[in-house]
Amino acid sequence: MPEQLMETSAKSAREALKNLKNQSDPRGRPLALCLMSETPDSQVFAASLLELGLSLDQALVTPSESLLAMIRLQWWIDELKRDSADTAPLVLRLRALIAKRPDFLAELTALITLWQDASQTENRNSDEGWQALWRLLAVQLNAEPEHTVIVGQFAFMPAPHDTGEAAVPALIRDKQKLLGLRCNAAGGHCQWLYLLACFGRYNHARTSRQMEAAQSPLLGWHILCWLFGLPPKL
């Protein structure tokens, strides 16, 4: 794990995962569950960054006017630069990460700027922001950045017209390649990316019932099966 990641307690990790899981966005729960086998350091970093992405999406699409969306997105940049304790818990966790690695503020600012750019487009699509977020997460958690982008984009892709295996990226469709995601190029632990890819397969098989996949009470049990090398069928 990169030295820049902060040393943290198991309690802090549990709180970060709980906040991600309890997000109003249905993507929060499966994202949190996919991080269940990571170290506390990785859990805090990943859960905080992913919660930020979901929060930015909410700030992007909720207001009817693009100017209001821009103002809401700018709030995150302003709060990260302040030192007041009177702010959102997520901001406090991100500031703690910044304190351990000062260049992280510039990376977060650049990330939020991509959402601001999206607020000025007609459809307010945050795909570019998420691609950058997945790459940033991959670098910190020792995963292959391009693989992480592919998996992250596919995991929550809207139900396609073509629901067959051909619509699934080869990295996720091929079982051996899928199982290979459990380790990074250096042979290190990378279960979270494998689990997210498994959730993508699980989600894809449900087509129009995708939100049921994210909210299923059995999802935790499915993830345990995936951890034992039994990925879901397409």
mmCIF file of C-alpha atoms in Angstrom:
data_model
loop_
_atom_site.group_PDB
_atom_site.id
_atom_site.type_symbol
_atom_site.label_atom_id
_atom_site.label_comp_id
_atom_site.label_asym_id
_atom_site.label_seq_id
_atom_site.Cartn_x
_atom_site.Cartn_y
_atom_site.Cartn_z
ATOM 1 C CA MET A 1 0.000 0.000 0.000
ATOM 2 C CA PRO A 2 1.341 3.478 -0.803
ATOM 3 C CA GLU A 3 2.924 5.244 2.151
ATOM 4 C CA GLN A 4 0.658 8.255 1.610
ATOM 5 C CA LEU A 5 -2.405 6.452 2.911
ATOM 6 C CA MET A 6 -3.154 7.422 6.457
ATOM 7 C CA GLU A 7 -2.900 4.938 9.286
ATOM 8 C CA THR A 8 -6.335 4.639 10.766
ATOM 9 C CA SER A 9 -8.363 2.656 13.237
ATOM 10 C CA ALA A 10 -10.876 -0.075 12.552
ATOM 11 C CA LYS A 11 -13.540 2.192 14.091
ATOM 12 C CA SER A 12 -12.847 4.937 11.541
ATOM 13 C CA ALA A 13 -13.056 2.377 8.740
ATOM 14 C CA ARG A 14 -16.393 1.069 10.011
ATOM 15 C CA GLU A 15 -17.781 4.592 10.161
ATOM 16 C CA ALA A 16 -16.604 5.368 6.612
ATOM 17 C CA LEU A 17 -18.170 2.171 5.263
ATOM 18 C CA LYS A 18 -21.402 2.795 7.167
ATOM 19 C CA ASN A 19 -21.709 6.301 5.727
ATOM 20 C CA LEU A 20 -21.133 4.984 2.213
ATOM 21 C CA LYS A 21 -23.591 2.132 2.704
ATOM 22 C CA ASN A 22 -26.276 4.478 4.035
ATOM 23 C CA GLN A 23 -26.082 6.907 1.138
ATOM 24 C CA SER A 24 -29.431 7.688 -0.468
ATOM 25 C CA ASP A 25 -27.875 6.655 -3.776
ATOM 26 C CA PRO A 26 -28.476 2.872 -4.173
ATOM 27 C CA ARG A 27 -24.912 2.433 -5.438
ATOM 28 C CA GLY A 28 -23.554 3.119 -1.964
ATOM 29 C CA ARG A 29 -24.498 -0.223 -0.418
ATOM 30 C CA PRO A 30 -22.831 -2.562 -2.960
ATOM 31 C CA LEU A 31 -19.758 -0.310 -3.088
ATOM 32 C CA ALA A 32 -19.391 -0.547 0.689
ATOM 33 C CA LEU A 33 -19.882 -4.321 0.689
ATOM 34 C CA CYS A 34 -17.207 -4.743 -1.981
ATOM 35 C CA LEU A 35 -14.688 -3.104 0.380
ATOM 36 C CA MET A 36 -15.413 -5.482 3.268
ATOM 37 C CA SER A 37 -12.163 -7.466 2.973
ATOM 38 C CA GLU A 38 -9.788 -4.508 2.577
ATOM 39 C CA THR A 39 -7.513 -3.036 5.247
ATOM 40 C CA PRO A 40 -8.854 -0.170 7.408
ATOM 41 C CA ASP A 41 -6.577 2.302 5.576
ATOM 42 C CA SER A 42 -7.928 1.242 2.205
ATOM 43 C CA GLN A 43 -11.507 1.205 3.452
ATOM 44 C CA VAL A 44 -11.334 4.777 4.746
ATOM 45 C CA PHE A 45 -9.716 6.092 1.573
ATOM 46 C CA ALA A 46 -11.954 4.208 -0.854
ATOM 47 C CA ALA A 47 -15.213 4.729 1.038
ATOM 48 C CA SER A 48 -14.526 8.452 1.423
ATOM 49 C CA LEU A 49 -13.655 8.927 -2.237
ATOM 50 C CA LEU A 50 -16.641 6.908 -3.437
ATOM 51 C CA GLU A 51 -18.994 8.744 -1.085
ATOM 52 C CA LEU A 52 -17.655 11.985 -2.520
ATOM 53 C CA GLY A 53 -18.435 10.789 -6.054
ATOM 54 C CA LEU A 54 -22.008 9.915 -5.092
ATOM 55 C CA SER A 55 -22.410 13.261 -3.311
ATOM 56 C CA LEU A 56 -21.113 15.125 -6.354
ATOM 57 C CA ASP A 57 -23.593 13.269 -8.550
ATOM 58 C CA GLN A 58 -26.394 14.369 -6.240
ATOM 59 C CA ALA A 59 -25.198 17.980 -6.308
ATOM 60 C CA LEU A 60 -24.975 17.776 -10.090
ATOM 61 C CA VAL A 61 -28.449 16.491 -10.898
ATOM 62 C CA THR A 62 -30.687 17.723 -8.055
ATOM 63 C CA PRO A 63 -30.920 21.465 -8.889
ATOM 64 C CA SER A 64 -33.006 22.462 -11.884
ATOM 65 C CA GLU A 65 -30.554 25.218 -12.843
ATOM 66 C CA SER A 66 -26.955 24.529 -13.850
ATOM 67 C CA LEU A 67 -25.794 27.595 -11.891
ATOM 68 C CA LEU A 68 -27.195 26.094 -8.689
ATOM 69 C CA ALA A 69 -25.413 22.833 -9.441
ATOM 70 C CA MET A 70 -22.158 24.747 -9.937
ATOM 71 C CA ILE A 71 -22.614 26.487 -6.576
ATOM 72 C CA ARG A 72 -23.281 23.186 -4.794
ATOM 73 C CA LEU A 73 -20.197 21.618 -6.365
ATOM 74 C CA GLN A 74 -18.023 24.627 -5.496
ATOM 75 C CA TRP A 75 -19.077 24.172 -1.874
ATOM 76 C CA TRP A 76 -17.040 20.967 -1.702
ATOM 77 C CA ILE A 77 -13.870 22.695 -2.911
ATOM 78 C CA ASP A 78 -14.370 25.578 -0.494
ATOM 79 C CA GLU A 79 -15.018 23.274 2.472
ATOM 80 C CA LEU A 80 -11.966 21.134 1.777
ATOM 81 C CA LYS A 81 -9.805 24.257 1.905
ATOM 82 C CA ARG A 82 -11.289 25.553 5.173
ATOM 83 C CA ASP A 83 -10.208 24.371 8.621
ATOM 84 C CA SER A 84 -13.508 24.771 10.478
ATOM 85 C CA ALA A 85 -14.829 21.726 12.332
ATOM 86 C CA ASP A 86 -18.398 22.805 11.567
ATOM 87 C CA THR A 87 -18.830 20.851 8.350
ATOM 88 C CA ALA A 88 -19.936 17.484 6.943
ATOM 89 C CA PRO A 89 -18.308 14.280 8.335
ATOM 90 C CA LEU A 90 -17.118 13.374 4.831
ATOM 91 C CA VAL A 91 -15.270 16.682 4.535
ATOM 92 C CA LEU A 92 -13.515 15.985 7.850
ATOM 93 C CA ARG A 93 -12.391 12.542 6.641
ATOM 94 C CA LEU A 94 -11.123 13.964 3.359
ATOM 95 C CA ARG A 95 -9.250 16.728 5.216
ATOM 96 C CA ALA A 96 -7.576 14.064 7.362
ATOM 97 C CA LEU A 97 -6.386 12.324 4.200
ATOM 98 C CA ILE A 98 -5.163 15.644 2.806
ATOM 99 C CA ALA A 99 -3.206 16.279 6.010
ATOM 100 C CA LYS A 100 -1.251 13.077 5.414
ATOM 101 C CA ARG A 101 -0.721 13.818 1.723
ATOM 102 C CA PRO A 102 -1.030 17.521 0.803
ATOM 103 C CA ASP A 103 -1.132 16.962 -2.977
ATOM 104 C CA PHE A 104 -4.417 15.108 -2.474
ATOM 105 C CA LEU A 105 -6.204 18.483 -2.224
ATOM 106 C CA ALA A 106 -5.156 19.366 -5.769
ATOM 107 C CA GLU A 107 -6.299 15.948 -6.985
ATOM 108 C CA LEU A 108 -9.690 16.331 -5.317
ATOM 109 C CA THR A 109 -10.083 19.862 -6.679
ATOM 110 C CA ALA A 110 -9.342 18.635 -10.201
ATOM 111 C CA LEU A 111 -11.824 15.809 -9.687
ATOM 112 C CA ILE A 112 -14.620 18.109 -8.521
ATOM 113 C CA THR A 113 -13.887 20.435 -11.446
ATOM 114 C CA LEU A 114 -14.875 17.618 -13.812
ATOM 115 C CA TRP A 115 -18.313 17.547 -12.180
ATOM 116 C CA GLN A 116 -18.476 21.316 -12.503
ATOM 117 C CA ASP A 117 -17.709 21.004 -16.212
ATOM 118 C CA ALA A 118 -20.512 18.448 -16.503
ATOM 119 C CA SER A 119 -22.934 20.893 -14.863
ATOM 120 C CA GLN A 120 -22.536 23.169 -17.892
ATOM 121 C CA THR A 121 -23.544 20.471 -20.393
ATOM 122 C CA GLU A 122 -27.075 19.671 -21.493
ATOM 123 C CA ASN A 123 -27.297 16.171 -20.017
ATOM 124 C CA ARG A 124 -25.007 16.771 -16.979
ATOM 125 C CA ASN A 125 -23.218 13.476 -17.538
ATOM 126 C CA SER A 126 -20.558 12.753 -14.896
ATOM 127 C CA ASP A 127 -18.818 9.899 -16.763
ATOM 128 C CA GLU A 128 -15.525 11.796 -17.115
ATOM 129 C CA GLY A 129 -15.533 12.557 -13.419
ATOM 130 C CA TRP A 130 -16.101 8.926 -12.520
ATOM 131 C CA GLN A 131 -13.363 7.743 -14.867
ATOM 132 C CA ALA A 132 -10.923 10.063 -13.091
ATOM 133 C CA LEU A 133 -12.205 8.909 -9.704
ATOM 134 C CA TRP A 134 -11.740 5.242 -10.578
ATOM 135 C CA ARG A 135 -8.177 5.938 -11.751
ATOM 136 C CA LEU A 136 -7.347 7.830 -8.573
ATOM 137 C CA LEU A 137 -8.770 5.013 -6.482
ATOM 138 C CA ALA A 138 -6.825 2.422 -8.472
ATOM 139 C CA VAL A 139 -3.494 4.181 -7.930
ATOM 140 C CA GLN A 140 -4.025 4.357 -4.176
ATOM 141 C CA LEU A 141 -5.258 0.777 -3.825
ATOM 142 C CA ASN A 142 -2.652 -0.745 -6.166
ATOM 143 C CA ALA A 143 -5.044 -1.779 -8.927
ATOM 144 C CA GLU A 144 -4.638 -1.455 -12.686
ATOM 145 C CA PRO A 145 -6.238 1.935 -13.544
ATOM 146 C CA GLU A 146 -7.745 0.953 -16.898
ATOM 147 C CA HIS A 147 -9.129 -2.288 -15.480
ATOM 148 C CA THR A 148 -10.665 -0.294 -12.645
ATOM 149 C CA VAL A 149 -12.347 2.115 -15.079
ATOM 150 C CA ILE A 150 -13.792 -0.787 -17.069
ATOM 151 C CA VAL A 151 -15.104 -2.537 -13.963
ATOM 152 C CA GLY A 152 -16.405 0.637 -12.332
ATOM 153 C CA GLN A 153 -18.286 1.759 -15.426
ATOM 154 C CA PHE A 154 -19.793 -1.669 -16.060
ATOM 155 C CA ALA A 155 -20.858 -2.338 -12.468
ATOM 156 C CA PHE A 156 -23.593 0.304 -12.543
ATOM 157 C CA MET A 157 -24.274 0.533 -16.245
ATOM 158 C CA PRO A 158 -27.971 1.050 -17.068
ATOM 159 C CA ALA A 159 -29.719 -2.027 -18.385
ATOM 160 C CA PRO A 160 -28.620 -2.502 -22.036
ATOM 161 C CA HIS A 161 -30.821 -3.549 -24.910
ATOM 162 C CA ASP A 162 -28.395 -6.443 -25.463
ATOM 163 C CA THR A 163 -28.347 -8.399 -22.200
ATOM 164 C CA GLY A 164 -26.297 -11.304 -23.558
ATOM 165 C CA GLU A 165 -22.688 -12.108 -22.742
ATOM 166 C CA ALA A 166 -21.483 -10.119 -25.768
ATOM 167 C CA ALA A 167 -22.451 -6.917 -23.958
ATOM 168 C CA VAL A 168 -20.066 -7.742 -21.069
ATOM 169 C CA PRO A 169 -16.416 -6.595 -21.306
ATOM 170 C CA ALA A 170 -14.023 -9.519 -21.845
ATOM 171 C CA LEU A 171 -12.243 -8.660 -18.592
ATOM 172 C CA ILE A 172 -15.460 -9.481 -16.725
ATOM 173 C CA ARG A 173 -17.003 -12.029 -19.117
ATOM 174 C CA ASP A 174 -14.017 -14.423 -19.086
ATOM 175 C CA LYS A 175 -13.970 -16.292 -15.760
ATOM 176 C CA GLN A 176 -10.202 -16.657 -15.608
ATOM 177 C CA LYS A 177 -9.660 -12.961 -16.290
ATOM 178 C CA LEU A 178 -12.315 -12.162 -13.716
ATOM 179 C CA LEU A 179 -10.623 -14.311 -11.071
ATOM 180 C CA GLY A 180 -7.323 -12.708 -12.017
ATOM 181 C CA LEU A 181 -8.631 -9.380 -10.758
ATOM 182 C CA ARG A 182 -8.212 -10.663 -7.191
ATOM 183 C CA CYS A 183 -4.503 -9.845 -7.406
ATOM 184 C CA ASN A 184 -2.735 -6.851 -8.922
ATOM 185 C CA ALA A 185 0.202 -7.014 -11.347
ATOM 186 C CA ALA A 186 2.650 -7.248 -8.440
ATOM 187 C CA GLY A 187 0.746 -10.157 -6.913
ATOM 188 C CA GLY A 188 -0.793 -8.048 -4.151
ATOM 189 C CA HIS A 189 -4.285 -8.275 -2.692
ATOM 190 C CA CYS A 190 -7.031 -6.610 -4.786
ATOM 191 C CA GLN A 191 -10.274 -8.310 -3.778
ATOM 192 C CA TRP A 192 -12.403 -5.155 -3.923
ATOM 193 C CA LEU A 193 -12.021 -4.809 -7.691
ATOM 194 C CA TYR A 194 -12.862 -8.480 -8.243
ATOM 195 C CA LEU A 195 -15.966 -8.150 -6.043
ATOM 196 C CA LEU A 196 -17.082 -5.042 -7.911
ATOM 197 C CA ALA A 197 -16.697 -6.909 -11.201
ATOM 198 C CA CYS A 198 -18.753 -9.776 -9.752
ATOM 199 C CA PHE A 199 -21.443 -7.297 -8.750
ATOM 200 C CA GLY A 200 -21.394 -6.025 -12.332
ATOM 201 C CA ARG A 201 -22.131 -9.540 -13.592
ATOM 202 C CA TYR A 202 -24.825 -9.958 -10.946
ATOM 203 C CA ASN A 203 -26.343 -6.596 -11.839
ATOM 204 C CA HIS A 204 -26.174 -7.250 -15.596
ATOM 205 C CA ALA A 205 -28.093 -10.521 -15.302
ATOM 206 C CA ARG A 206 -31.006 -8.682 -13.722
ATOM 207 C CA THR A 207 -31.450 -6.115 -16.544
ATOM 208 C CA SER A 208 -34.566 -4.113 -15.619
ATOM 209 C CA ARG A 209 -34.365 -5.195 -11.960
ATOM 210 C CA GLN A 210 -30.940 -3.653 -11.304
ATOM 211 C CA MET A 211 -31.980 -1.618 -8.267
ATOM 212 C CA GLU A 212 -33.193 -4.865 -6.717
ATOM 213 C CA ALA A 213 -29.656 -6.212 -7.154
ATOM 214 C CA ALA A 214 -28.177 -3.297 -5.212
ATOM 215 C CA GLN A 215 -30.758 -3.533 -2.409
ATOM 216 C CA SER A 216 -31.122 -7.294 -2.152
ATOM 217 C CA PRO A 217 -30.859 -8.510 1.471
ATOM 218 C CA LEU A 218 -28.939 -11.499 0.125
ATOM 219 C CA LEU A 219 -26.202 -9.420 -1.491
ATOM 220 C CA GLY A 220 -23.852 -9.864 1.465
ATOM 221 C CA TRP A 221 -24.163 -13.642 1.206
ATOM 222 C CA HIS A 222 -23.584 -13.518 -2.536
ATOM 223 C CA ILE A 223 -20.388 -11.537 -1.942
ATOM 224 C CA LEU A 224 -19.132 -14.195 0.485
ATOM 225 C CA CYS A 225 -19.610 -16.791 -2.258
ATOM 226 C CA TRP A 226 -17.735 -14.583 -4.722
ATOM 227 C CA LEU A 227 -14.871 -14.268 -2.217
ATOM 228 C CA PHE A 228 -14.541 -18.062 -2.292
ATOM 229 C CA GLY A 229 -14.016 -17.946 -6.065
ATOM 230 C CA LEU A 230 -17.610 -18.603 -7.119
ATOM 231 C CA PRO A 231 -18.542 -15.582 -9.264
ATOM 232 C CA PRO A 232 -22.155 -15.091 -10.413
ATOM 233 C CA LYS A 233 -23.237 -16.506 -13.735
ATOM 234 C CA LEU A 234 -24.125 -14.191 -16.589
#
